[in-house]
């Protein structure tokens, strides 16, 4: 299944059977809460999923957005109406940053039929599709979480990949270079990593670049399907967006879920600054 779906194609899917479960995972690092956006308007039938509460475990040494406990994630998805035999479409405001993390987490825990609405809520509205403030009443789903269905990296694995493969840092260039770190206590990047900001994966409308342009972008950075590739960011959210873009480009990749927030929790891990 292609990981993306656009607004016209989703509109057709919603008129057929089985209709996909719609999950609204709008989220903003510095606020306001995504639930506020959801209550003002969302796709008809969509259920809100809280990224911090439902798609990640409690913050700590494992990172600011570590993997959720399997049982907790399973329960959250069942409350949202997710079942194993029914397709799921997830979306956020526009650029799929948060939606990609939910896409990745569902895939990691074994759901095979998950797509991201390319362009998100704004793309849906711009296409003239309807929205509502009415919150749906959904029956519980039967999704069973089976962890380990996508590759992950820990700190040691990320360090090894930075030396022997290709480790992409999805953060903004100034954070990669260590010039500005607004969230984590230490600035810089994992030695050997290559900067590939997620904003380079999408156009001004928030939609992903075509697959051939993504392949070209990643090839220029040294990331192809001929080498082992991984990605990290600050806390494993925007790096999931990088994994999604790599998937569209046909390049398998592993996610360092703990990312920089986990890396700097260990003071013995080395830190690089500048371009290299």
Short mmCIF file of N, CA and C in Angstrom, two decimals, residues 22-113:
data_model
loop_
_atom_site.label_atom_id
_atom_site.label_comp_id
_atom_site.label_asym_id
_atom_site.label_seq_id
_atom_site.Cartn_x
_atom_site.Cartn_y
_atom_site.Cartn_z
N UNK A 22 -10.53 7.44 10.29
CA UNK A 22 -9.82 8.71 10.16
C UNK A 22 -9.31 9.14 11.53
N UNK A 23 -8.01 9.43 11.61
CA UNK A 23 -7.39 9.86 12.86
C UNK A 23 -6.75 11.23 12.67
N UNK A 24 -7.19 12.17 13.47
CA UNK A 24 -6.68 13.54 13.46
C UNK A 24 -5.62 13.65 14.55
N UNK A 25 -4.36 13.87 14.16
CA UNK A 25 -3.27 13.92 15.13
C UNK A 25 -2.55 15.26 15.06
N UNK A 26 -3.33 16.33 14.88
CA UNK A 26 -2.71 17.65 14.84
C UNK A 26 -2.01 17.95 16.16
N UNK A 27 -0.81 18.49 16.04
CA UNK A 27 0.07 18.66 17.20
C UNK A 27 1.05 19.77 16.89
N UNK A 28 1.36 20.59 17.90
CA UNK A 28 2.29 21.70 17.72
C UNK A 28 3.27 21.69 18.89
N UNK A 29 4.55 21.66 18.59
CA UNK A 29 5.57 21.54 19.62
C UNK A 29 5.44 22.63 20.68
N UNK A 30 5.17 23.85 20.26
CA UNK A 30 5.08 24.96 21.21
C UNK A 30 3.64 25.38 21.47
N UNK A 31 2.66 24.51 21.11
CA UNK A 31 1.26 24.83 21.32
C UNK A 31 0.71 25.65 20.17
N UNK A 32 -0.60 25.91 20.14
CA UNK A 32 -1.61 25.46 21.10
C UNK A 32 -1.91 23.97 20.95
N UNK A 33 -2.64 23.38 21.91
CA UNK A 33 -2.93 21.95 21.83
C UNK A 33 -3.69 21.59 20.56
N UNK A 34 -3.36 20.45 20.00
CA UNK A 34 -4.02 20.01 18.77
C UNK A 34 -5.52 19.81 18.93
N UNK A 35 -5.96 19.46 20.13
CA UNK A 35 -7.38 19.24 20.36
C UNK A 35 -8.17 20.51 20.09
N UNK A 36 -7.57 21.67 20.31
CA UNK A 36 -8.27 22.93 20.04
C UNK A 36 -8.57 23.06 18.55
N UNK A 37 -7.59 22.72 17.72
CA UNK A 37 -7.80 22.75 16.27
C UNK A 37 -8.87 21.75 15.86
N UNK A 38 -8.82 20.57 16.45
CA UNK A 38 -9.80 19.52 16.14
C UNK A 38 -11.22 20.00 16.46
N UNK A 39 -11.40 20.63 17.59
CA UNK A 39 -12.74 21.05 18.01
C UNK A 39 -13.29 22.18 17.15
N UNK A 40 -12.38 22.96 16.56
CA UNK A 40 -12.85 24.02 15.66
C UNK A 40 -13.30 23.45 14.32
N UNK A 41 -12.74 22.34 13.92
CA UNK A 41 -13.12 21.74 12.66
C UNK A 41 -12.22 20.59 12.28
N UNK A 42 -12.79 19.52 11.75
CA UNK A 42 -12.02 18.33 11.37
C UNK A 42 -12.76 17.59 10.26
N UNK A 43 -12.12 16.61 9.69
CA UNK A 43 -12.77 15.81 8.67
C UNK A 43 -13.95 15.06 9.29
N UNK A 44 -15.08 14.98 8.60
CA UNK A 44 -16.23 14.26 9.15
C UNK A 44 -15.86 12.81 9.51
N UNK A 45 -16.18 12.44 10.74
CA UNK A 45 -15.90 11.08 11.21
C UNK A 45 -14.55 10.90 11.84
N UNK A 46 -13.68 11.93 11.78
CA UNK A 46 -12.32 11.78 12.32
C UNK A 46 -12.34 11.80 13.85
N UNK A 47 -11.45 11.00 14.43
CA UNK A 47 -11.28 10.92 15.88
C UNK A 47 -9.94 11.54 16.23
N UNK A 48 -9.90 12.35 17.28
CA UNK A 48 -8.65 12.98 17.68
C UNK A 48 -7.77 12.00 18.44
N UNK A 49 -6.49 12.00 18.09
CA UNK A 49 -5.48 11.21 18.79
C UNK A 49 -4.41 12.18 19.29
N UNK A 50 -4.10 12.10 20.57
CA UNK A 50 -3.12 12.99 21.18
C UNK A 50 -1.72 12.40 21.02
N UNK A 51 -0.85 13.12 20.31
CA UNK A 51 0.48 12.57 20.04
C UNK A 51 1.26 12.33 21.32
N UNK A 52 1.24 13.29 22.25
CA UNK A 52 2.01 13.13 23.48
C UNK A 52 1.48 12.01 24.36
N UNK A 53 0.16 11.87 24.44
CA UNK A 53 -0.45 10.90 25.35
C UNK A 53 -0.59 9.52 24.73
N UNK A 54 -0.96 9.46 23.42
CA UNK A 54 -1.34 8.20 22.80
C UNK A 54 -0.27 7.59 21.91
N UNK A 55 0.64 8.40 21.38
CA UNK A 55 1.58 7.92 20.37
C UNK A 55 3.00 7.87 20.91
N UNK A 56 3.19 8.23 22.17
CA UNK A 56 4.51 8.20 22.80
C UNK A 56 4.37 7.82 24.26
N UNK A 57 5.45 7.28 24.81
CA UNK A 57 5.50 7.00 26.23
C UNK A 57 5.87 8.25 27.01
N UNK A 58 5.89 8.16 28.32
CA UNK A 58 6.26 9.32 29.14
C UNK A 58 7.69 9.77 28.85
N UNK A 59 7.95 11.07 28.82
CA UNK A 59 9.32 11.54 28.57
C UNK A 59 10.25 11.18 29.71
N UNK A 60 11.52 10.99 29.37
CA UNK A 60 12.53 10.62 30.36
C UNK A 60 13.84 10.34 29.67
N UNK A 61 14.72 9.54 30.27
CA UNK A 61 16.01 9.25 29.65
C UNK A 61 15.90 8.60 28.27
N UNK A 62 14.79 7.90 28.01
CA UNK A 62 14.60 7.27 26.69
C UNK A 62 14.26 8.30 25.62
N UNK A 63 13.99 9.55 26.02
CA UNK A 63 13.68 10.59 25.06
C UNK A 63 12.40 11.32 25.40
N UNK A 64 12.15 12.41 24.67
CA UNK A 64 10.94 13.19 24.92
C UNK A 64 9.70 12.54 24.35
N UNK A 65 9.85 11.71 23.32
CA UNK A 65 8.72 10.98 22.74
C UNK A 65 9.14 9.53 22.47
N UNK A 66 9.42 8.77 23.54
CA UNK A 66 9.84 7.38 23.34
C UNK A 66 8.68 6.53 22.84
N UNK A 67 8.99 5.32 22.45
CA UNK A 67 7.93 4.39 22.03
C UNK A 67 6.91 4.22 23.15
N UNK A 68 5.62 4.20 22.81
CA UNK A 68 4.63 3.92 23.85
C UNK A 68 4.65 2.44 24.23
N UNK A 69 4.19 2.15 25.42
CA UNK A 69 3.98 0.77 25.82
C UNK A 69 2.96 0.14 24.88
N UNK A 70 3.20 -1.11 24.48
CA UNK A 70 2.33 -1.77 23.50
C UNK A 70 0.88 -1.82 23.98
N UNK A 71 0.67 -2.16 25.24
CA UNK A 71 -0.70 -2.28 25.75
C UNK A 71 -1.38 -0.92 25.77
N UNK A 72 -0.65 0.13 26.13
CA UNK A 72 -1.23 1.47 26.17
C UNK A 72 -1.58 1.95 24.77
N UNK A 73 -0.70 1.69 23.80
CA UNK A 73 -0.98 2.10 22.43
C UNK A 73 -2.16 1.33 21.87
N UNK A 74 -2.19 0.04 22.14
CA UNK A 74 -3.31 -0.78 21.68
C UNK A 74 -4.63 -0.23 22.23
N UNK A 75 -4.66 0.09 23.50
CA UNK A 75 -5.89 0.61 24.11
C UNK A 75 -6.30 1.94 23.49
N UNK A 76 -5.32 2.82 23.23
CA UNK A 76 -5.63 4.12 22.63
C UNK A 76 -6.20 3.95 21.23
N UNK A 77 -5.61 3.05 20.45
CA UNK A 77 -6.10 2.84 19.10
C UNK A 77 -7.48 2.18 19.10
N UNK A 78 -7.71 1.29 20.02
CA UNK A 78 -9.05 0.68 20.10
C UNK A 78 -10.09 1.71 20.47
N UNK A 79 -9.75 2.63 21.37
CA UNK A 79 -10.70 3.70 21.72
C UNK A 79 -11.02 4.56 20.51
N UNK A 80 -10.05 4.71 19.62
CA UNK A 80 -10.25 5.52 18.41
C UNK A 80 -10.95 4.74 17.31
N UNK A 81 -11.27 3.48 17.55
CA UNK A 81 -11.99 2.69 16.57
C UNK A 81 -11.13 1.93 15.59
N UNK A 82 -9.84 1.80 15.87
CA UNK A 82 -8.93 1.14 14.94
C UNK A 82 -9.04 -0.38 15.08
N UNK A 83 -9.19 -1.04 13.94
CA UNK A 83 -9.20 -2.50 13.89
C UNK A 83 -8.15 -2.96 12.89
N UNK A 84 -7.73 -4.20 13.06
CA UNK A 84 -6.66 -4.70 12.20
C UNK A 84 -7.06 -4.90 10.76
N UNK A 85 -8.36 -5.12 10.49
CA UNK A 85 -8.80 -5.42 9.14
C UNK A 85 -9.42 -4.21 8.43
N UNK A 86 -9.28 -3.04 9.00
CA UNK A 86 -9.88 -1.84 8.42
C UNK A 86 -8.80 -0.81 8.15
N UNK A 87 -8.77 -0.23 6.95
CA UNK A 87 -7.71 0.75 6.66
C UNK A 87 -7.81 1.99 7.54
N UNK A 88 -6.68 2.65 7.71
CA UNK A 88 -6.59 3.85 8.54
C UNK A 88 -5.95 4.96 7.71
N UNK A 89 -6.50 6.17 7.84
CA UNK A 89 -5.88 7.35 7.25
C UNK A 89 -5.66 8.36 8.37
N UNK A 90 -4.43 8.86 8.48
CA UNK A 90 -4.08 9.81 9.53
C UNK A 90 -3.72 11.15 8.89
N UNK A 91 -3.96 12.23 9.62
CA UNK A 91 -3.62 13.54 9.09
C UNK A 91 -3.31 14.52 10.21
N UNK A 92 -2.60 15.60 9.83
CA UNK A 92 -2.38 16.72 10.74
C UNK A 92 -2.72 18.00 9.98
N UNK A 93 -2.14 19.13 10.37
CA UNK A 93 -2.51 20.39 9.72
C UNK A 93 -2.20 20.39 8.23
N UNK A 94 -0.94 20.11 7.86
CA UNK A 94 -0.56 20.22 6.45
C UNK A 94 0.64 19.38 6.07
N UNK A 95 1.75 19.50 6.83
CA UNK A 95 3.01 18.94 6.33
C UNK A 95 3.29 17.51 6.76
N UNK A 96 2.35 16.89 7.49
CA UNK A 96 2.42 15.47 7.88
C UNK A 96 3.48 15.15 8.92
N UNK A 97 4.03 16.16 9.59
CA UNK A 97 5.06 15.88 10.59
C UNK A 97 4.51 15.00 11.71
N UNK A 98 3.39 15.40 12.30
CA UNK A 98 2.81 14.58 13.37
C UNK A 98 2.15 13.34 12.81
N UNK A 99 1.49 13.47 11.66
CA UNK A 99 0.81 12.32 11.06
C UNK A 99 1.80 11.21 10.74
N UNK A 100 3.01 11.58 10.32
CA UNK A 100 4.01 10.56 10.00
C UNK A 100 4.39 9.75 11.23
N UNK A 101 4.45 10.40 12.40
CA UNK A 101 4.78 9.64 13.61
C UNK A 101 3.68 8.63 13.94
N UNK A 102 2.41 9.01 13.78
CA UNK A 102 1.34 8.05 14.02
C UNK A 102 1.34 6.96 12.96
N UNK A 103 1.55 7.34 11.70
CA UNK A 103 1.69 6.34 10.63
C UNK A 103 2.77 5.34 10.98
N UNK A 104 3.94 5.84 11.37
CA UNK A 104 5.06 4.95 11.68
C UNK A 104 4.74 4.06 12.88
N UNK A 105 4.14 4.62 13.91
CA UNK A 105 3.86 3.85 15.13
C UNK A 105 2.84 2.76 14.87
N UNK A 106 1.80 3.07 14.11
CA UNK A 106 0.84 2.03 13.75
C UNK A 106 1.53 0.92 12.94
N UNK A 107 2.37 1.30 12.01
CA UNK A 107 3.09 0.29 11.22
C UNK A 107 4.05 -0.51 12.10
N UNK A 108 4.74 0.16 13.02
CA UNK A 108 5.66 -0.54 13.92
C UNK A 108 4.91 -1.58 14.74
N UNK A 109 3.70 -1.25 15.16
CA UNK A 109 2.92 -2.17 15.98
C UNK A 109 2.03 -3.10 15.14
N UNK A 110 2.28 -3.16 13.84
CA UNK A 110 1.71 -4.24 13.05
C UNK A 110 0.53 -3.93 12.18
N UNK A 111 0.04 -2.69 12.12
CA UNK A 111 -1.08 -2.40 11.22
C UNK A 111 -0.54 -2.26 9.80
N UNK A 112 -1.11 -3.02 8.87
CA UNK A 112 -0.57 -3.08 7.51
C UNK A 112 -1.19 -2.07 6.55
N UNK A 113 -2.28 -1.42 6.95
CA UNK A 113 -3.03 -0.62 5.98
C UNK A 113 -3.22 0.80 6.52
#
